[in-house]
Tab-separated table of C-alpha atoms in Angstrom:
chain	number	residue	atom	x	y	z
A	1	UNK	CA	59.756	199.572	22.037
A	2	UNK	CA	58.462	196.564	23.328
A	3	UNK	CA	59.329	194.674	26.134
A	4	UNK	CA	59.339	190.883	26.690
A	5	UNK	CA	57.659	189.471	29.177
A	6	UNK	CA	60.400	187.835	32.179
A	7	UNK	CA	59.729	184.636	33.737
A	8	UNK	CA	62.268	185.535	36.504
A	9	UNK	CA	60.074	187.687	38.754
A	10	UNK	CA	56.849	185.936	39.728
A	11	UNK	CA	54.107	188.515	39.674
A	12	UNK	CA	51.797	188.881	42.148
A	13	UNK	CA	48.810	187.090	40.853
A	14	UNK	CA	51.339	183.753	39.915
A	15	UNK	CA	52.374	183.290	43.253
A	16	UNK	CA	48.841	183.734	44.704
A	17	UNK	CA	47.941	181.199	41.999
A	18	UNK	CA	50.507	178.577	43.269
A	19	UNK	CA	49.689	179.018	47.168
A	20	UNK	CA	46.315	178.331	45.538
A	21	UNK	CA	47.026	174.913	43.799
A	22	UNK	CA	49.318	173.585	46.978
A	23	UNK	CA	47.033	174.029	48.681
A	24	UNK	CA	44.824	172.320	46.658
A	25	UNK	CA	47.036	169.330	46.266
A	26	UNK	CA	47.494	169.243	50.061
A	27	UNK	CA	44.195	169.132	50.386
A	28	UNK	CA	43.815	166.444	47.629
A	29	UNK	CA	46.563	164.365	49.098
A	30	UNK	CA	44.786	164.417	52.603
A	31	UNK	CA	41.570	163.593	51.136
A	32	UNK	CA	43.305	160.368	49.405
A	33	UNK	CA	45.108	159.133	52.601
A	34	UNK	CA	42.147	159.572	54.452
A	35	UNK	CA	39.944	157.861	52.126
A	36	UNK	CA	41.140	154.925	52.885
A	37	UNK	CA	40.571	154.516	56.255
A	38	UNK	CA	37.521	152.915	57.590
A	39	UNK	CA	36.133	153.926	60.511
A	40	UNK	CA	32.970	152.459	62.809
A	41	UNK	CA	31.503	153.671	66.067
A	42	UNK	CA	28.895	152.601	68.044
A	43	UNK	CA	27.781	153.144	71.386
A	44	UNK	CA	27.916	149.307	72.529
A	45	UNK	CA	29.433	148.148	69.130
A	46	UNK	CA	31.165	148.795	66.393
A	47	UNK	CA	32.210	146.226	62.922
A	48	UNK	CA	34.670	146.484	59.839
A	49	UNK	CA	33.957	144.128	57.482
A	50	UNK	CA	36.708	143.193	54.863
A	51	UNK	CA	36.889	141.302	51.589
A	52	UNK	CA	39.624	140.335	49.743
A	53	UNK	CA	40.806	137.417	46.801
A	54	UNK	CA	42.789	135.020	46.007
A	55	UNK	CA	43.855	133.902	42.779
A	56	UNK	CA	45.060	130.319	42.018
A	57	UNK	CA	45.476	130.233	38.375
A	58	UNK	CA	45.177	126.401	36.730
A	59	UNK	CA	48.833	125.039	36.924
A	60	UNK	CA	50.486	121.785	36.512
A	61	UNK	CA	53.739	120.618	37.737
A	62	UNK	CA	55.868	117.453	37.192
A	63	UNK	CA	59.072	117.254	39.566
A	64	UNK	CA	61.566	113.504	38.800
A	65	UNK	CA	63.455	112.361	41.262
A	66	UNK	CA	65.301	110.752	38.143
A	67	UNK	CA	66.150	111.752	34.734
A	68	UNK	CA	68.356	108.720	34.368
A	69	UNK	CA	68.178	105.289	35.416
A	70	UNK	CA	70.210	102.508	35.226
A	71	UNK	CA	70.117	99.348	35.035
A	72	UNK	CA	73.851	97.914	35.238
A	73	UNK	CA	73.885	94.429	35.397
A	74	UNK	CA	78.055	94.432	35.446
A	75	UNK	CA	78.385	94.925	39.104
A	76	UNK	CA	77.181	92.764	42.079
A	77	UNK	CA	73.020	92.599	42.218
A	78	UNK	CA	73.466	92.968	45.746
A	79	UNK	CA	75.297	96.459	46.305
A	80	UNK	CA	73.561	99.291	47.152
A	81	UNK	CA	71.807	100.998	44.177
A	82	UNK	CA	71.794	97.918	42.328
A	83	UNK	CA	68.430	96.795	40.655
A	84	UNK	CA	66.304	94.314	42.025
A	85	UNK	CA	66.806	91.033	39.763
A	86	UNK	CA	65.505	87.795	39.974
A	87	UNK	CA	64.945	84.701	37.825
A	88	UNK	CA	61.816	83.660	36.805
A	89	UNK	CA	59.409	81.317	34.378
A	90	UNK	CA	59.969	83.112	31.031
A	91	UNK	CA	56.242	83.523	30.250
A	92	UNK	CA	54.245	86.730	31.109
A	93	UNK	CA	51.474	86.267	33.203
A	94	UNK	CA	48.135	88.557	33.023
A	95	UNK	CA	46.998	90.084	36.045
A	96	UNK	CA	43.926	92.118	34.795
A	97	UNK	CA	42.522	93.831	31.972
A	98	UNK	CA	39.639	93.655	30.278
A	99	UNK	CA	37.593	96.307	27.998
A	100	UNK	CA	38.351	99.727	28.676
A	101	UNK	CA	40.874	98.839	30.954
A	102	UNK	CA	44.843	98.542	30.663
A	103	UNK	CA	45.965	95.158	30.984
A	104	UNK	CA	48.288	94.506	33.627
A	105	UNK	CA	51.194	92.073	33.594
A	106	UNK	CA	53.464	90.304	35.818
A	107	UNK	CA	56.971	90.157	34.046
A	108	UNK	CA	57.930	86.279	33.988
A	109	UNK	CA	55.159	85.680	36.705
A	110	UNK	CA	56.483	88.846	38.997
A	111	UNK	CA	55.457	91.593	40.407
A	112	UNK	CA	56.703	94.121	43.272
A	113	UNK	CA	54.894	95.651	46.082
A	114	UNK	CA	55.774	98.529	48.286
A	115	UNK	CA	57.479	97.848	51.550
A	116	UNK	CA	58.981	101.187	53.742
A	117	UNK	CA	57.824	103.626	50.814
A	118	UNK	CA	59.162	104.336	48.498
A	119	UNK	CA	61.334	100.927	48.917
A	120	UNK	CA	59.980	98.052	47.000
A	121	UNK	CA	60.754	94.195	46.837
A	122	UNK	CA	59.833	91.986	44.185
A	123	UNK	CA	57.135	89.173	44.514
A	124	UNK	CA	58.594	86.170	42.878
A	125	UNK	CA	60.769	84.123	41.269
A	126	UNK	CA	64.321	83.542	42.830
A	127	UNK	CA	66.870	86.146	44.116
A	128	UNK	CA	69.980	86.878	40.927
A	129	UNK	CA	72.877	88.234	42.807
A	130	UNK	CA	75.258	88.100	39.851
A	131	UNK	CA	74.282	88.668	36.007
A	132	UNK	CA	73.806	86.399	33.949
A	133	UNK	CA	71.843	83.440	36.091
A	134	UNK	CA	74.053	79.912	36.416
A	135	UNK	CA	70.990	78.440	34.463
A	136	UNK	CA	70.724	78.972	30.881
A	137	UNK	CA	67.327	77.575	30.954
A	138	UNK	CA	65.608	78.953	27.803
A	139	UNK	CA	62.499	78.681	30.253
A	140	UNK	CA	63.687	80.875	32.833
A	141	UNK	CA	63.998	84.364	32.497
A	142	UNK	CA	65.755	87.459	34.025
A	143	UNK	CA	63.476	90.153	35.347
A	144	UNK	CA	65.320	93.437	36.885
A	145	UNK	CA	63.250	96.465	38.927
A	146	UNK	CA	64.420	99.520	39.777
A	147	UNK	CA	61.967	102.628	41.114
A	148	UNK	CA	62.078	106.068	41.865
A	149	UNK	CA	59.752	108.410	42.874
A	150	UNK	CA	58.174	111.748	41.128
A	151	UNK	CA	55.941	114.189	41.933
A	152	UNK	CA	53.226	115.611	39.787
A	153	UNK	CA	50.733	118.147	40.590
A	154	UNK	CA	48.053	119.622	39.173
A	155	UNK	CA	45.089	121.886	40.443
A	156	UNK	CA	42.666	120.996	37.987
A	157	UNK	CA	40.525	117.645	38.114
A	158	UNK	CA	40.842	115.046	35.645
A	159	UNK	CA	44.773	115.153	35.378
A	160	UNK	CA	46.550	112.288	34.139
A	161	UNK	CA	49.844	111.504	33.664
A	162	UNK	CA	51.162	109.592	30.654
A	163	UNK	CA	54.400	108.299	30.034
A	164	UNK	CA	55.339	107.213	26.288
A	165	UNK	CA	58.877	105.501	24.940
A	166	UNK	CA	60.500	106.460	21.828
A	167	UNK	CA	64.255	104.865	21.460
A	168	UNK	CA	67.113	106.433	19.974
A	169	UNK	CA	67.762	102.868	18.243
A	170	UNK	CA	64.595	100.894	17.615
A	171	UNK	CA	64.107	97.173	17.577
A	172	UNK	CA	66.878	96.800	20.595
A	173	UNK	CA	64.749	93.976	22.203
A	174	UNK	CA	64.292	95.806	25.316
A	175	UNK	CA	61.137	94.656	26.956
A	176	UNK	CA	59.935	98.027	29.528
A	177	UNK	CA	57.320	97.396	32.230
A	178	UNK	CA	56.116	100.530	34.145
A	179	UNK	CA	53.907	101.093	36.995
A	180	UNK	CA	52.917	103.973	39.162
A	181	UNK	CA	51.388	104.098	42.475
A	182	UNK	CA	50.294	107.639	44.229
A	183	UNK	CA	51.804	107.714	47.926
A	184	UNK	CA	49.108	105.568	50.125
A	185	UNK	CA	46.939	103.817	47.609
A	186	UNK	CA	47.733	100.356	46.654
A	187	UNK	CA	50.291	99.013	44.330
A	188	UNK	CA	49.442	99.212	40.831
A	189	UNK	CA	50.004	96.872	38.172
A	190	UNK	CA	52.631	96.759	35.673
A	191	UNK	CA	52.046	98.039	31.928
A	192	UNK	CA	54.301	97.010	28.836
A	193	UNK	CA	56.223	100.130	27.346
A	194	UNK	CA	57.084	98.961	23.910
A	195	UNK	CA	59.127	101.028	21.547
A	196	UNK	CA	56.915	103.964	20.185
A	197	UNK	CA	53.948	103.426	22.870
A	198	UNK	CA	52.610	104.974	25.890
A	199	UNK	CA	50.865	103.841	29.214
A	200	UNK	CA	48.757	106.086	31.469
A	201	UNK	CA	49.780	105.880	34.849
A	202	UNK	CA	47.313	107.511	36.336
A	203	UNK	CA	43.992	109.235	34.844
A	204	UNK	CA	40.778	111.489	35.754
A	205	UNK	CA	42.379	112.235	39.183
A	206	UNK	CA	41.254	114.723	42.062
A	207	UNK	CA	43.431	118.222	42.052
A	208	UNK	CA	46.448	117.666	44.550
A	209	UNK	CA	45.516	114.120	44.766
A	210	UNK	CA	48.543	112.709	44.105
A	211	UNK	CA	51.749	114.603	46.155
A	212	UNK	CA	54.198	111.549	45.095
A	213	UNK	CA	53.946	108.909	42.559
A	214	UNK	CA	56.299	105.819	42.772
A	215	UNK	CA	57.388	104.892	39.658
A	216	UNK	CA	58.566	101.299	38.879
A	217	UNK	CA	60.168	99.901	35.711
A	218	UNK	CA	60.929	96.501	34.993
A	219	UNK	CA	62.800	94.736	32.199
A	220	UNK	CA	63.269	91.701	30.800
A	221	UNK	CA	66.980	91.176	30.201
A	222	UNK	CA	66.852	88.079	27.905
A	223	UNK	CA	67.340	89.427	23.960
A	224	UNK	CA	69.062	92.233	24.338
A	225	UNK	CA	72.819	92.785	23.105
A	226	UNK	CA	75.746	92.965	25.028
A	227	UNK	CA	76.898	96.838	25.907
A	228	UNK	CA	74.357	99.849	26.393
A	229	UNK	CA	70.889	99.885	25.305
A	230	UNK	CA	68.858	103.134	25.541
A	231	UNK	CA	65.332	103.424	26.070
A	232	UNK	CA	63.763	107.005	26.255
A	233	UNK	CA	60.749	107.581	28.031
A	234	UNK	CA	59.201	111.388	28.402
A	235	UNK	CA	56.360	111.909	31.056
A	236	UNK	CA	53.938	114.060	30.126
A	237	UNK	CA	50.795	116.090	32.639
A	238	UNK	CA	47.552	116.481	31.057
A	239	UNK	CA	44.671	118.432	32.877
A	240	UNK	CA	41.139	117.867	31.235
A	241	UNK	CA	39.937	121.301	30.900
A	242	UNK	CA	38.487	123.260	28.240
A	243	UNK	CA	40.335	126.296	29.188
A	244	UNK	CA	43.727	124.620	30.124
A	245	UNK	CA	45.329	121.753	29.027
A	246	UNK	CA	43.699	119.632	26.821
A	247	UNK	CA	40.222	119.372	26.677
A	248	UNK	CA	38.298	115.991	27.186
A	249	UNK	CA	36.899	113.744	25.353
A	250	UNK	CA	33.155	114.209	24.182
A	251	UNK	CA	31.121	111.126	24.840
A	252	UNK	CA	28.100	110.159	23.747
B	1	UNK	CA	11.130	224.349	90.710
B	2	UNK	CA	11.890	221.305	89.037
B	3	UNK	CA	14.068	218.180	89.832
B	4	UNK	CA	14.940	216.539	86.688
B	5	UNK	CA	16.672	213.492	87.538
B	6	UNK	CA	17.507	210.541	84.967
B	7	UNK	CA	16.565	206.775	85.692
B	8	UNK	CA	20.175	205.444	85.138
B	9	UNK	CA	21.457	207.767	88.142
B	10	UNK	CA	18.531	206.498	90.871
B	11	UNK	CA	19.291	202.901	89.402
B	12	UNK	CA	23.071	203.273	89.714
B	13	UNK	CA	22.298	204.693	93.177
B	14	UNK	CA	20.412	202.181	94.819
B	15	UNK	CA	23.278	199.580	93.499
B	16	UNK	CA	25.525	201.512	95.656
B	17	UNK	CA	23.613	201.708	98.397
B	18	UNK	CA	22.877	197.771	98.333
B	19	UNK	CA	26.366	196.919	97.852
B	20	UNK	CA	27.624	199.663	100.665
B	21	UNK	CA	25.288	198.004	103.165
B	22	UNK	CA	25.634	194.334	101.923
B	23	UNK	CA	22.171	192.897	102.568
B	24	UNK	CA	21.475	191.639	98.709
B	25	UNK	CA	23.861	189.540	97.062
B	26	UNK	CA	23.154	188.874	93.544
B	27	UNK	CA	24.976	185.745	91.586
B	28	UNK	CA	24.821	184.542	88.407
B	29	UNK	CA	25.932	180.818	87.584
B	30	UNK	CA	26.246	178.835	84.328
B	31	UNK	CA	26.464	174.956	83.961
B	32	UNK	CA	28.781	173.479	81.773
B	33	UNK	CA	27.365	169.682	81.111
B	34	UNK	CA	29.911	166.850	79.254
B	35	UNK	CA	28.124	166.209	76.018
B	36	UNK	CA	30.739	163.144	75.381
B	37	UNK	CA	28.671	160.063	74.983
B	38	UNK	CA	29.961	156.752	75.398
B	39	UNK	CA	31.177	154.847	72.798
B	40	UNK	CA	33.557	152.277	71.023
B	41	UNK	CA	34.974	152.831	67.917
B	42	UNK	CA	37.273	150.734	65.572
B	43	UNK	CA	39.420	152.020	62.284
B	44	UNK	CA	41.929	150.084	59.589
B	45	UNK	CA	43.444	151.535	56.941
B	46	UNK	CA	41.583	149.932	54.797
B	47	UNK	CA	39.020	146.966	54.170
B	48	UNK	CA	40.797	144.522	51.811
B	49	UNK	CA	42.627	141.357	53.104
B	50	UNK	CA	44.451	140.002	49.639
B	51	UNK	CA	46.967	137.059	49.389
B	52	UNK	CA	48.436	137.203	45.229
B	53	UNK	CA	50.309	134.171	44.452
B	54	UNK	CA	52.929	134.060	41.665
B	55	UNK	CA	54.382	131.235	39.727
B	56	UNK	CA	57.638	131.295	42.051
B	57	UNK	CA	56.087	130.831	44.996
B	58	UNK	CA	53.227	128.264	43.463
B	59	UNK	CA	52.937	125.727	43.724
B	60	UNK	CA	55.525	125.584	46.119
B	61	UNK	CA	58.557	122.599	46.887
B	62	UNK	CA	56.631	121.044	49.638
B	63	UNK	CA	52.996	121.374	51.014
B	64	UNK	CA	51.329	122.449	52.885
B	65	UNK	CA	52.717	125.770	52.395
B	66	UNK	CA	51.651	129.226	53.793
B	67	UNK	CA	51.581	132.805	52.065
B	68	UNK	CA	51.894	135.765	53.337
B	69	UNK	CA	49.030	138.542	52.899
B	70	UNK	CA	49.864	140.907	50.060
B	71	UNK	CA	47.229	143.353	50.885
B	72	UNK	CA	47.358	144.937	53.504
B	73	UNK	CA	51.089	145.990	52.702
B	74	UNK	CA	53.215	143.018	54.632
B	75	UNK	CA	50.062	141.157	55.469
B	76	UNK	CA	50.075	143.222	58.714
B	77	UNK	CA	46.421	145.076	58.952
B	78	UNK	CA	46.292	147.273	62.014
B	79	UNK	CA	43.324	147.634	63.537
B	80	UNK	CA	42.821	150.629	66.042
B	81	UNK	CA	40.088	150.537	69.147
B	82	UNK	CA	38.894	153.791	71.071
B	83	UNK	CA	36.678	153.044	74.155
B	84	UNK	CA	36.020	155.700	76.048
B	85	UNK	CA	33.477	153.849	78.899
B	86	UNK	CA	33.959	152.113	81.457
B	87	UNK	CA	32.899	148.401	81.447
B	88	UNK	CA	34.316	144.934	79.765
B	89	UNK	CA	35.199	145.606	75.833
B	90	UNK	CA	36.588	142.651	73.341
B	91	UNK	CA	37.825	142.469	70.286
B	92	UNK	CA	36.133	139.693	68.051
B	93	UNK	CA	37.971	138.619	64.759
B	94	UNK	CA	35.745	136.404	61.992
B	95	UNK	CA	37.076	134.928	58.614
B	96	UNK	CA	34.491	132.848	56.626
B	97	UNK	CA	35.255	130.018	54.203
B	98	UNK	CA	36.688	131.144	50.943
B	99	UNK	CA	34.575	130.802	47.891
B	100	UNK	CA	35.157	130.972	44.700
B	101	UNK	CA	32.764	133.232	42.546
B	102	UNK	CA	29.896	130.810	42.224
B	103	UNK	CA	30.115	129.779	45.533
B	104	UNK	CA	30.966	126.277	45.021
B	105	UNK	CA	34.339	125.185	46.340
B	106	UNK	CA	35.830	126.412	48.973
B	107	UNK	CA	38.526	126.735	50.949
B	108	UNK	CA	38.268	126.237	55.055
B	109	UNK	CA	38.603	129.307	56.648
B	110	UNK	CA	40.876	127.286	59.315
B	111	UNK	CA	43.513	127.553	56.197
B	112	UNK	CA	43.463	131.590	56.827
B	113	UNK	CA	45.499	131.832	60.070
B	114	UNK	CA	45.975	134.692	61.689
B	115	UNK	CA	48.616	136.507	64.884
B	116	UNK	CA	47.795	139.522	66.817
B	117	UNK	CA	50.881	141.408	67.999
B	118	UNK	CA	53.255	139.135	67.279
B	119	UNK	CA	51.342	136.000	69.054
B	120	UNK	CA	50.754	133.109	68.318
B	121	UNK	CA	49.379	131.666	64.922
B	122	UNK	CA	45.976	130.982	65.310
B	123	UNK	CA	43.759	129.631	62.532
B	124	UNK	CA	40.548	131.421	61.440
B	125	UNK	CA	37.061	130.463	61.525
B	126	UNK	CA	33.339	132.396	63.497
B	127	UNK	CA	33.974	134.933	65.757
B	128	UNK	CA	36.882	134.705	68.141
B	129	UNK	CA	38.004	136.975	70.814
B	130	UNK	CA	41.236	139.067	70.042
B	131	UNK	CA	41.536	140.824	73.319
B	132	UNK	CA	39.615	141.961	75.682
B	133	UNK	CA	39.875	145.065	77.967
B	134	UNK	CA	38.275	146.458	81.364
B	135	UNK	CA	39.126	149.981	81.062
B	136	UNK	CA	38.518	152.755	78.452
B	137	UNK	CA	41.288	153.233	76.021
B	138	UNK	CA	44.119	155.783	76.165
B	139	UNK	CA	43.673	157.383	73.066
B	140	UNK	CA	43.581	155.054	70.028
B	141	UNK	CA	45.092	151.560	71.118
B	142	UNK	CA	46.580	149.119	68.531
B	143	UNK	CA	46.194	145.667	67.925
B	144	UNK	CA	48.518	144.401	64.218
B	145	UNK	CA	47.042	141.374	62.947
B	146	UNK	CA	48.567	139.354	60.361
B	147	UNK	CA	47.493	137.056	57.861
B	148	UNK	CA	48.805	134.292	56.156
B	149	UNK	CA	46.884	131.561	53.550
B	150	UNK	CA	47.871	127.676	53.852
B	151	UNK	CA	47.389	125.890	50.973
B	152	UNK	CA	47.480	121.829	51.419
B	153	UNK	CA	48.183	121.415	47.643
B	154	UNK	CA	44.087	119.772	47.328
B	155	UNK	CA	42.993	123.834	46.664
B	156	UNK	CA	41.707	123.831	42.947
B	157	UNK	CA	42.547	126.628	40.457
B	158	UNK	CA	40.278	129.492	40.990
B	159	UNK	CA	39.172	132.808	42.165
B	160	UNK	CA	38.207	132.949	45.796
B	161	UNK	CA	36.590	135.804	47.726
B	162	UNK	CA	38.188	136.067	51.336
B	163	UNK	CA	35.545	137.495	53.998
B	164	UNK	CA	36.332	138.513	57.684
B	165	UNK	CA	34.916	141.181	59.911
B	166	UNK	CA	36.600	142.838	62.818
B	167	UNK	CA	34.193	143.933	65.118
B	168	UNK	CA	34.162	145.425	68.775
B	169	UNK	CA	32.155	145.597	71.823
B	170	UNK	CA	31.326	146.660	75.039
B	171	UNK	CA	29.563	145.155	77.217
B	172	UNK	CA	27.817	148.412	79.262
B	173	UNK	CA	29.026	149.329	82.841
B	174	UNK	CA	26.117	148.968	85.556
């Protein structure tokens, strides 16, 4: 007859081999904690030096203060919220440009600059208080501003930030002017926006160089057709890198 | 006839005799000298000082904006001083500038600030007296120093190494 081994009754030479292999893993588990500390001594002195890292992985981060703004030229020019209109000489003027460089314009001879930032007032032309002007002077022209402010961010050099239009409903007349100034630097000029285009606003910038941006739009009201007309403009954060973003340009 | 007499008996004999009439005292005396030598000794649970930053907490809503040390646990290293002399000890804290791994940029080590026991928030830089003490220590004496990492929002993507030393001394007793 044979009998089957039992796993109830621990012999002799099992238990001896646990106590054996707890007391291993005590020891192992003592060994590990201890490991860990460091320890220096000295009779006058003793130093711990430590090391460490930190990790900033290449990120980029546009924040608007916006995602819709209107211009409603239905109520009073002069309530709060209202854009800034005035009347103007209907011809553009340029304020700079030249090769390699985006031409800048002043909307029917205007411009803006920054008073109490981010608050701005526009430089030229005369004060509109109610839509449309008294005058219908085909020589004058309406110009509206309105601004807001947004916040982009990068930790790479060479960021830029583009904005580009693309209407729901093309050929709507609406004449876009855009301009963006980084918090403390000096007003920028204004760029035209047409239907289907895109202006940088700023380009080849520092990392963190530019905490707040204030963006300013202008239009031209003359052309456009009575009701709601719809421009949509999508801001876009580039880093130049070859490992993030998209990578730059080769030159020559 | 013959007096056989053994050399243990006239020894143990003239013992008694010198005892009985007490003029030789005999005395035997060991010294027991302190082999403790003076010294100062500091130990951490480790030797790492790590801040990891996620993509919800960076970049963060505002800047500047501090983080908290991930390693040690809680950002809270303690660091524990024996002294067992007497005579002024201090004990000296030292980040350096964080570089990235080819040394280039870097971030101030003023942007690694630091508390010991709750105190104040002090920011980093050379060596700079934690606490200082005139009497040996009772035992192992405790000092928790945390760390925390300020970024301004200018800090460019990277690795960076963080450096500090901890480092105690006594200035001997005359």
């Amino acid at each position: 007859m044979t009998r089957a081994p039992t796993s109830a009754a621990p012999t002799r030479r099992h238990r001896r081999w646990v106590r054996t292999r707890l007391v291993t893993l005590l020891i192992l588990a003592v060994g590990v904690g201890a490991a860990q500390t460091t320890t220096s001594t000295g009779a006058t002195e003793a130093a711990l030096t430590f090391t460490g890292r930190v990790d900033l992985g290449p990120l980029v981060r546009l924040r608007l203060g916006a995602t819709e703004l209107d211009f409603d030229l239905q109520q009073p020019l002069d309530a709060p919220g209202a854009p800034l209109c005035v009347v103007a000489a209907a011809v553009d003027a340029v304020e700079s440009g030249g090769f390699g460089a985006s031409a800048t314009l002043a909307p029917a001879g205007t411009s803006f600059r920054s008073v109490d930032w981010p608050r701005i007032e526009v430089v030229g032309g005369s004060p509109l208080v109610v839509f449309p002007p008294p005058s219908s002077d085909r020589d004058l022209a309406v110009v509206c501003y309105r601004s807001f402010v947004i916040e982009p961010y990068a930790n790479l050099d060479g960021w830029q930030l583009a904005v580009s239009r693309s209407d729901p409903v093309p050929d709507t007349g609406l004449q876009l002017y855009l301009a963006g100034t980084c918090q403390g630097e000096p007003d920028a000029g204004l760029q035209v926006l047409g239907d289907g285009g895109s202006v940088v606003l700023a380009s080849d910038r520092l990392a963190g160089s530019c905490g707040a941006m204030l963006v300013v739009l202008a239009l031209r009201v003359e052309g456009l057709a009575a009701g709601e007309t719809v421009a949509e403009l999508q801001y876009t954060l580039l880093t130049a890198d070859a490992d993030f973003g998209v990578a730059p340009e080769e030159r020559p | 006839m013959t007096h056989l007499r053994s050399p243990s008996f006239g020894r143990a004999l003239a013992a008694a005799f010198l005892i009985a009439t007490g003029t030789v005292w005999a005395q035997a005396t060991w010294t027991v000298e302190s082999l403790i030598p003076d010294l100062i000794s500091i130990r951490t649970p480790g030797s790492t000082i790590s801040f990891v930053l996620d993509a919800s907490s960076y970049p963060p809503e505002a800047f500047p904006a501090r983080y908290r040390a991930t390693v040690p646990e809680g950002g809270v290293l303690p660091v524990q001083v024996f002294t067992n002399a007497e005579g002024t000890w201090s004990l000296l804290l030292e980040i350096a500038d964080l570089r990235d791994d080819v040394g280039g940029t870097v971030v101030p080590a003023s942007q690694v600030l630091y508390r010991v026991n709750m105190g104040p928030w002090l920011r980093g830089g050379g060596p700079q007296i934690i606490h200082t003490g005139t009497v040996p220590t009772v035992g192992w004496q405790e000092f928790r120093i945390e760390f925390e990492l300020e970024l301004t929002g200018t800090e460019r993507a990277g690795a960076y190494v963080v450096d500090a030393a901890v480092s105690a001394i006594r200035e001997p007793g005359f």
